[in-house]
Amino acid sequence: MPSPRIIIIGGGIVGLATAFKLGRKLPSAQITVLEKEAEVCRHQSGNNSGVMHAGLYYKPGSTKARLAVSGIQEMITFCREHGVPHEICGKLVVAVDETERARLNALHERGHQNGLQGLQLLDREQMREIEPHVGGIAALRVPQEGIVDYQKVCEVLQQKISARGDRVVTGAKVTRLRSRSNGWLVQSAAGDFEGDFLVNCAGLHCDRVSQLAGEKREVRIVPFRGEYYKIKPGRQHLVRNLIYPVPDPQFPFLGVHFTRLIHGGIEAGPNAVLAFAREGYRKTDFNAADLFDALTFSGLWRFLAKHKRMSWEELTRSLSKQIFCESLQRLVPDVRRDDLEAGGAGVRAQAMSPDGTLVQDFCFQQSPKALHVLNAPSPGATASLAIGEEIAHKVANQL
């Protein structure tokens, strides 16, 4: 096939990175990215805290660990080459008491297994030299992590795609996928598009797009909203860079933390609550079809039954600023309720299995004429260029 026509559904950072990498891997390919919004980077890619994750938390040997470790290096190089604002500021993972020390040591070992460089276990005095207001008894310093403007990354990727002669079509919500013997007819709000191969990078709607393509929807996207506060300007000295908790293996989410933003300010959060819409960035956002889809999924009820205490704690943290503040005080005791002002929110495109477990690894589903990215939440943005390379390799092999 001398000039394959490839259609990518989804103009977030993973879809754009995939188009960019496919253009390099298959120079003769004609690539079209279809984005349903009026501009790219409107959802997960544009509503996160901008952290570059080095691959500390992920199971050794997993696709997520492998692509996070290579992806952050590739993202740093890309930012340097194209003038994207970024900074390698490092991160502290803090053990607040003796019960967390063993988990901190295990995290240190996992980081080494995943190939991270320069990890340091710190005592209380050493960690307070880096973050003077931090609480706890010990910390793991992760010097490779940093912050970045992912929206600017997407802008540069879009420019690179267009410069190669490929297309990014906005306002192109996909309504129907028709499989043909030689490829696909993609019907969208921006017209019909024909292609030989389909790549589904639809993020919050990837399971629905795979179903449109005739795949069985075994895992489902269950939208969890992460809500943030910001530290008021006069109190931002309490946090210098990135302060994270030691994750609890019994709970599926990381927990609230502190992030310095690349364009200034300190963000605190997020919690994790069920959103009543897949694009529900506010508590009042509601989509009947999205909520019905979640509530009729047996996996959600099994998840809630398995994590009753955590679910209740996340809900109360969402409803009570004081409780949210108390969670933050475990890491930085000097933070006060009056230091917090309303911040933004993001919705995590998290795949869930019918048994109620969250899909932990990146998930790619292949068929003869299509590839579906069914799970690429954090560190999906960090690893986006590496994910794009992985997809490009798979597509090139199939073509």
XYZ file of C-alpha atoms in Angstrom:
399
model
C 0.000 0.000 0.000
C 2.021 2.984 -1.252
C -0.054 5.805 0.277
C -2.191 4.518 3.155
C -4.977 6.801 4.355
C -5.058 6.841 8.133
C -7.844 8.439 10.163
C -7.216 9.291 13.819
C -10.253 10.021 15.984
C -9.391 12.411 18.810
C -7.369 15.619 18.845
C -5.962 15.382 22.331
C -2.266 15.026 23.018
C -2.219 11.267 22.335
C -4.050 11.623 19.018
C -1.807 14.480 17.900
C 1.365 12.685 18.997
C 0.198 9.608 17.097
C -0.351 11.639 13.907
C 3.082 13.244 14.338
C 4.824 9.884 14.804
C 2.884 8.158 12.012
C 3.958 10.922 9.646
C 7.574 10.117 10.436
C 7.169 6.345 10.371
C 5.107 6.294 7.155
C 6.172 9.327 5.071
C 3.793 8.465 2.224
C 0.741 8.179 4.481
C -2.162 10.603 4.252
C -3.207 11.330 7.833
C -6.405 12.991 9.021
C -7.135 13.806 12.678
C -10.823 14.291 13.538
C -11.559 16.342 16.683
C -15.146 16.915 17.785
C -14.433 20.223 19.570
C -13.753 23.585 17.917
C -10.081 23.268 18.844
C -7.678 20.559 19.984
C -6.620 19.819 23.564
C -9.969 20.648 25.170
C -10.364 17.763 27.611
C -7.800 15.619 29.464
C -4.873 17.230 27.659
C -5.924 20.762 28.557
C -7.316 20.127 32.032
C -4.437 18.600 33.954
C -1.824 20.032 36.296
C 0.997 19.836 33.769
C 3.248 17.388 35.624
C 5.801 15.283 33.750
C 5.811 11.871 35.459
C 9.047 9.890 35.370
C 7.528 6.407 35.874
C 7.913 5.941 39.626
C 4.582 4.322 40.524
C 3.964 1.837 37.750
C 4.421 -1.926 37.810
C 7.879 -2.873 36.512
C 7.663 -4.362 33.036
C 4.263 -2.812 32.318
C 3.645 -0.811 29.166
C 2.851 2.198 31.347
C 6.206 2.012 33.148
C 8.155 1.518 29.943
C 6.477 4.336 28.034
C 6.521 6.767 30.989
C 10.283 6.345 31.456
C 11.095 6.795 27.769
C 8.260 9.272 27.261
C 9.436 11.882 29.759
C 12.864 12.001 28.131
C 11.309 12.373 24.711
C 8.919 15.058 25.992
C 11.817 17.046 27.506
C 13.749 16.870 24.230
C 10.667 17.934 22.261
C 10.092 20.914 24.575
C 13.707 22.020 24.309
C 13.689 21.789 20.521
C 10.431 23.708 20.115
C 10.602 26.256 22.908
C 7.766 24.791 24.970
C 7.788 26.107 28.574
C 8.958 23.369 30.934
C 11.139 22.849 33.995
C 12.727 19.806 35.634
C 12.102 20.816 39.240
C 11.988 17.430 40.968
C 9.395 15.966 43.326
C 9.178 14.813 46.934
C 7.066 11.774 47.844
C 6.427 12.127 51.577
C 5.845 9.477 54.235
C 3.788 11.125 56.980
C 4.327 8.417 59.632
C 6.086 5.124 60.306
C 3.305 3.082 58.687
C 4.208 4.666 55.342
C 7.982 4.260 55.605
C 7.999 0.669 54.318
C 5.850 1.685 51.342
C 8.233 4.571 50.648
C 11.181 2.155 50.604
C 9.269 -0.159 48.264
C 8.540 2.789 45.984
C 12.255 3.598 45.952
C 13.024 0.053 44.830
C 10.289 0.141 42.178
C 11.728 3.371 40.781
C 15.125 1.711 40.445
C 13.540 -1.282 38.687
C 11.859 1.095 36.231
C 15.175 2.774 35.427
C 14.784 6.131 37.190
C 18.025 7.934 37.940
C 19.127 9.903 41.004
C 16.453 8.736 43.454
C 17.252 9.689 47.060
C 15.723 8.614 50.350
C 15.720 11.634 52.688
C 15.277 12.030 56.415
C 13.215 14.849 57.915
C 16.028 17.394 57.979
C 17.111 16.645 54.409
C 13.614 16.905 52.960
C 12.945 20.188 54.762
C 16.011 21.657 53.094
C 14.161 21.135 49.798
C 10.621 21.916 51.032
C 10.895 23.884 54.304
C 7.198 23.599 55.204
C 6.702 19.907 54.439
C 5.486 17.580 57.192
C 6.128 13.872 57.652
C 9.154 11.862 58.710
C 10.878 10.863 55.448
C 10.700 11.441 51.716
C 11.817 10.099 48.383
C 13.285 12.696 46.067
C 12.568 12.137 42.363
C 14.840 14.611 40.547
C 13.731 13.702 36.997
C 10.139 14.920 37.328
C 8.997 18.342 36.211
C 6.253 20.594 34.920
C 5.260 21.620 31.398
C 2.674 23.460 29.305
C 0.861 20.554 27.626
C -1.438 22.916 25.768
C 1.591 24.437 24.053
C 2.862 20.930 23.263
C -0.433 20.274 21.467
C -0.178 23.537 19.537
C 3.299 22.628 18.296
C 2.193 19.115 17.356
C -0.741 20.521 15.384
C 1.616 22.871 13.540
C 3.978 19.993 12.716
C 1.135 17.833 11.420
C -0.193 20.608 9.196
C 3.312 21.475 7.931
C 3.678 17.897 6.680
C 0.519 18.298 4.625
C -1.753 16.290 6.874
C -5.074 17.544 8.271
C -6.500 18.289 11.700
C -10.244 18.759 11.241
C -12.116 20.323 14.169
C -15.874 20.318 14.756
C -15.804 16.757 13.435
C -17.720 14.647 15.963
C -17.855 11.092 14.634
C -21.411 9.802 14.373
C -20.985 6.555 12.441
C -18.239 4.167 11.354
C -18.880 1.920 8.368
C -16.452 -0.914 7.751
C -15.684 -1.654 4.117
C -13.617 -4.364 2.500
C -10.770 -1.928 1.865
C -11.108 0.320 4.925
C -13.559 2.693 6.569
C -16.137 5.338 5.862
C -16.184 7.740 8.801
C -19.267 9.914 9.035
C -18.889 13.059 11.122
C -20.367 16.478 11.772
C -17.730 17.883 9.397
C -18.541 15.479 6.571
C -17.521 11.993 5.455
C -13.949 10.722 5.407
C -12.537 7.577 3.828
C -9.540 5.744 5.204
C -7.666 2.466 5.008
C -6.886 2.334 8.710
C -8.510 3.761 11.832
C -6.816 4.814 15.080
C -9.126 5.538 18.002
C -7.618 8.093 20.435
C -10.970 9.450 21.607
C -10.088 9.568 25.311
C -13.269 10.051 27.342
C -15.298 8.503 24.499
C -12.861 5.821 23.278
C -15.059 2.900 24.381
C -18.025 4.310 22.465
C -15.931 4.852 19.342
C -14.668 1.263 19.527
C -18.288 0.126 19.734
C -19.135 2.197 16.649
C -16.325 0.283 14.919
C -18.025 -3.017 15.762
C -15.951 -3.997 18.797
C -17.491 -5.466 21.928
C -17.365 -2.905 24.741
C -15.812 -5.081 27.451
C -14.188 -2.270 29.441
C -15.970 1.018 29.954
C -14.838 4.580 30.593
C -16.136 5.672 33.995
C -15.516 9.416 34.415
C -13.917 10.506 37.672
C -13.655 14.242 38.236
C -10.571 15.556 40.003
C -11.185 18.887 41.741
C -8.425 21.332 42.674
C -7.915 24.292 44.940
C -5.243 26.928 44.420
C -3.058 28.387 47.142
C -3.615 32.127 47.480
C -0.689 34.286 46.278
C 0.361 35.405 49.751
C 0.775 31.795 50.926
C 2.413 30.170 47.906
C 5.786 30.164 49.683
C 4.546 27.083 51.546
C 5.292 24.933 48.486
C 8.315 25.251 46.230
C 7.712 22.520 43.641
C 5.926 19.127 43.767
C 4.880 17.385 46.995
C 3.105 14.017 46.728
C 1.845 11.396 49.208
C 2.942 7.780 49.386
C 0.193 5.926 47.490
C -1.884 3.441 49.449
C -2.046 0.141 47.506
C -5.529 -0.537 48.919
C -6.918 2.511 47.104
C -7.002 3.042 43.346
C -6.229 6.784 43.333
C -3.056 8.615 44.261
C -4.397 11.135 46.776
C -4.222 14.907 47.029
C -0.875 16.610 46.422
C 0.720 19.968 45.648
C 1.868 21.089 42.204
C 3.662 24.221 41.094
C 2.235 25.295 37.732
C 4.504 26.161 34.825
C 3.002 29.655 34.414
C 2.873 30.385 38.132
C 0.764 29.434 41.115
C 0.353 26.368 43.316
C -2.413 23.827 42.775
C -3.667 21.506 45.537
C -5.571 18.320 44.798
C -7.194 16.446 43.211
C -9.807 14.338 44.879
C -11.660 11.747 42.775
C -15.464 11.692 42.530
C -17.826 10.176 40.005
C -18.738 12.815 37.425
C -22.342 12.995 36.199
C -21.056 13.665 32.670
C -18.011 12.464 30.788
C -17.097 16.111 30.321
C -18.410 17.142 33.732
C -15.859 19.650 34.989
C -18.301 21.247 37.445
C -20.394 19.623 40.165
C -23.539 20.844 38.377
C -22.634 19.350 34.974
C -25.049 16.588 34.035
C -25.512 14.378 30.993
C -28.327 11.850 31.235
C -26.822 9.438 28.704
C -23.410 9.503 30.396
C -24.868 8.963 33.859
C -27.152 6.171 32.648
C -24.151 4.535 30.972
C -22.200 4.589 34.248
C -25.032 3.531 36.543
C -26.044 0.573 34.363
C -22.473 -0.761 34.310
C -22.046 -3.572 36.822
C -18.359 -2.751 37.182
C -19.114 0.610 38.814
C -21.262 -0.977 41.541
C -18.614 -3.626 42.216
C -16.003 -0.857 42.411
C -18.090 1.146 44.905
C -18.735 -1.953 47.017
C -15.024 -2.753 47.064
C -13.983 0.793 47.978
C -16.800 2.040 50.224
C -14.626 3.949 52.677
C -12.490 5.562 50.010
C -15.543 6.556 47.964
C -17.148 8.175 51.008
C -13.935 10.024 51.895
C -13.567 11.350 48.353
C -17.174 12.548 48.336
C -16.859 14.333 51.684
C -13.604 15.925 50.517
C -15.497 17.253 47.508
C -18.303 18.704 49.644
C -16.196 20.112 52.498
C -13.361 22.592 52.035
C -12.273 21.945 55.630
C -11.929 18.191 55.074
C -10.034 18.847 51.838
C -7.714 21.155 53.778
C -7.144 18.528 56.483
C -6.011 16.077 53.799
C -3.532 18.649 52.490
C -2.238 19.298 56.017
C -0.885 15.756 56.179
C 1.755 16.905 53.672
C 2.071 20.603 54.549
C 0.786 21.234 58.100
C 0.957 25.029 57.777
C -1.754 25.139 55.093
C -4.951 26.706 56.413
C -8.502 26.656 55.094
C -8.323 30.383 54.296
C -5.230 29.755 52.139
C -7.374 27.911 49.588
C -9.348 29.371 46.708
C -11.321 27.598 44.003
C -9.230 25.997 41.271
C -10.018 24.031 38.150
C -11.014 20.422 37.555
C -10.263 17.615 35.164
C -12.043 14.392 34.235
C -9.973 11.225 34.044
C -10.737 8.882 31.146
C -10.335 5.784 33.299
C -11.232 2.382 31.910
C -12.945 -0.029 34.295
C -13.446 -3.775 33.945
C -16.807 -5.492 34.572
C -15.417 -6.921 37.826
C -14.965 -3.391 39.196
C -11.195 -3.128 38.898
C -9.590 -0.123 37.245
C -7.473 -0.959 34.207
C -4.002 -0.097 35.463
C -1.928 -0.355 32.293
C -2.215 1.442 28.983
C -4.587 -0.615 26.851
C -4.396 -1.036 23.055
C -6.913 -3.172 21.186
C -6.020 -4.153 17.641
C -8.077 -5.480 14.759
C -7.102 -5.933 11.085
C -8.094 -2.373 10.095
C -8.073 -0.487 13.390
C -6.282 0.190 16.642
C -8.153 1.439 19.705
C -6.485 3.181 22.648
C -8.875 2.147 25.435
C -6.938 3.339 28.471
C -4.330 6.105 28.548
C -4.916 8.258 31.632
C -2.007 9.715 33.631
C 0.843 9.501 32.683
C -0.671 9.563 29.196
C 0.304 13.184 28.557
C 3.892 12.658 29.718
C 4.188 9.488 27.658
C 2.222 10.778 24.651
C 5.152 10.888 22.228
C 6.236 7.402 23.294
C 2.629 6.183 23.002
C 2.489 7.720 19.527
C 5.672 5.874 18.589
C 4.251 2.607 19.932
C 1.047 3.065 17.944
C 2.957 4.068 14.795
C 5.030 0.893 15.065
C 1.919 -1.278 15.476
C 0.113 0.403 12.579
C 3.126 0.200 10.281
C 3.421 -3.535 11.006
C -0.241 -4.082 10.188
C -0.117 -2.060 6.994
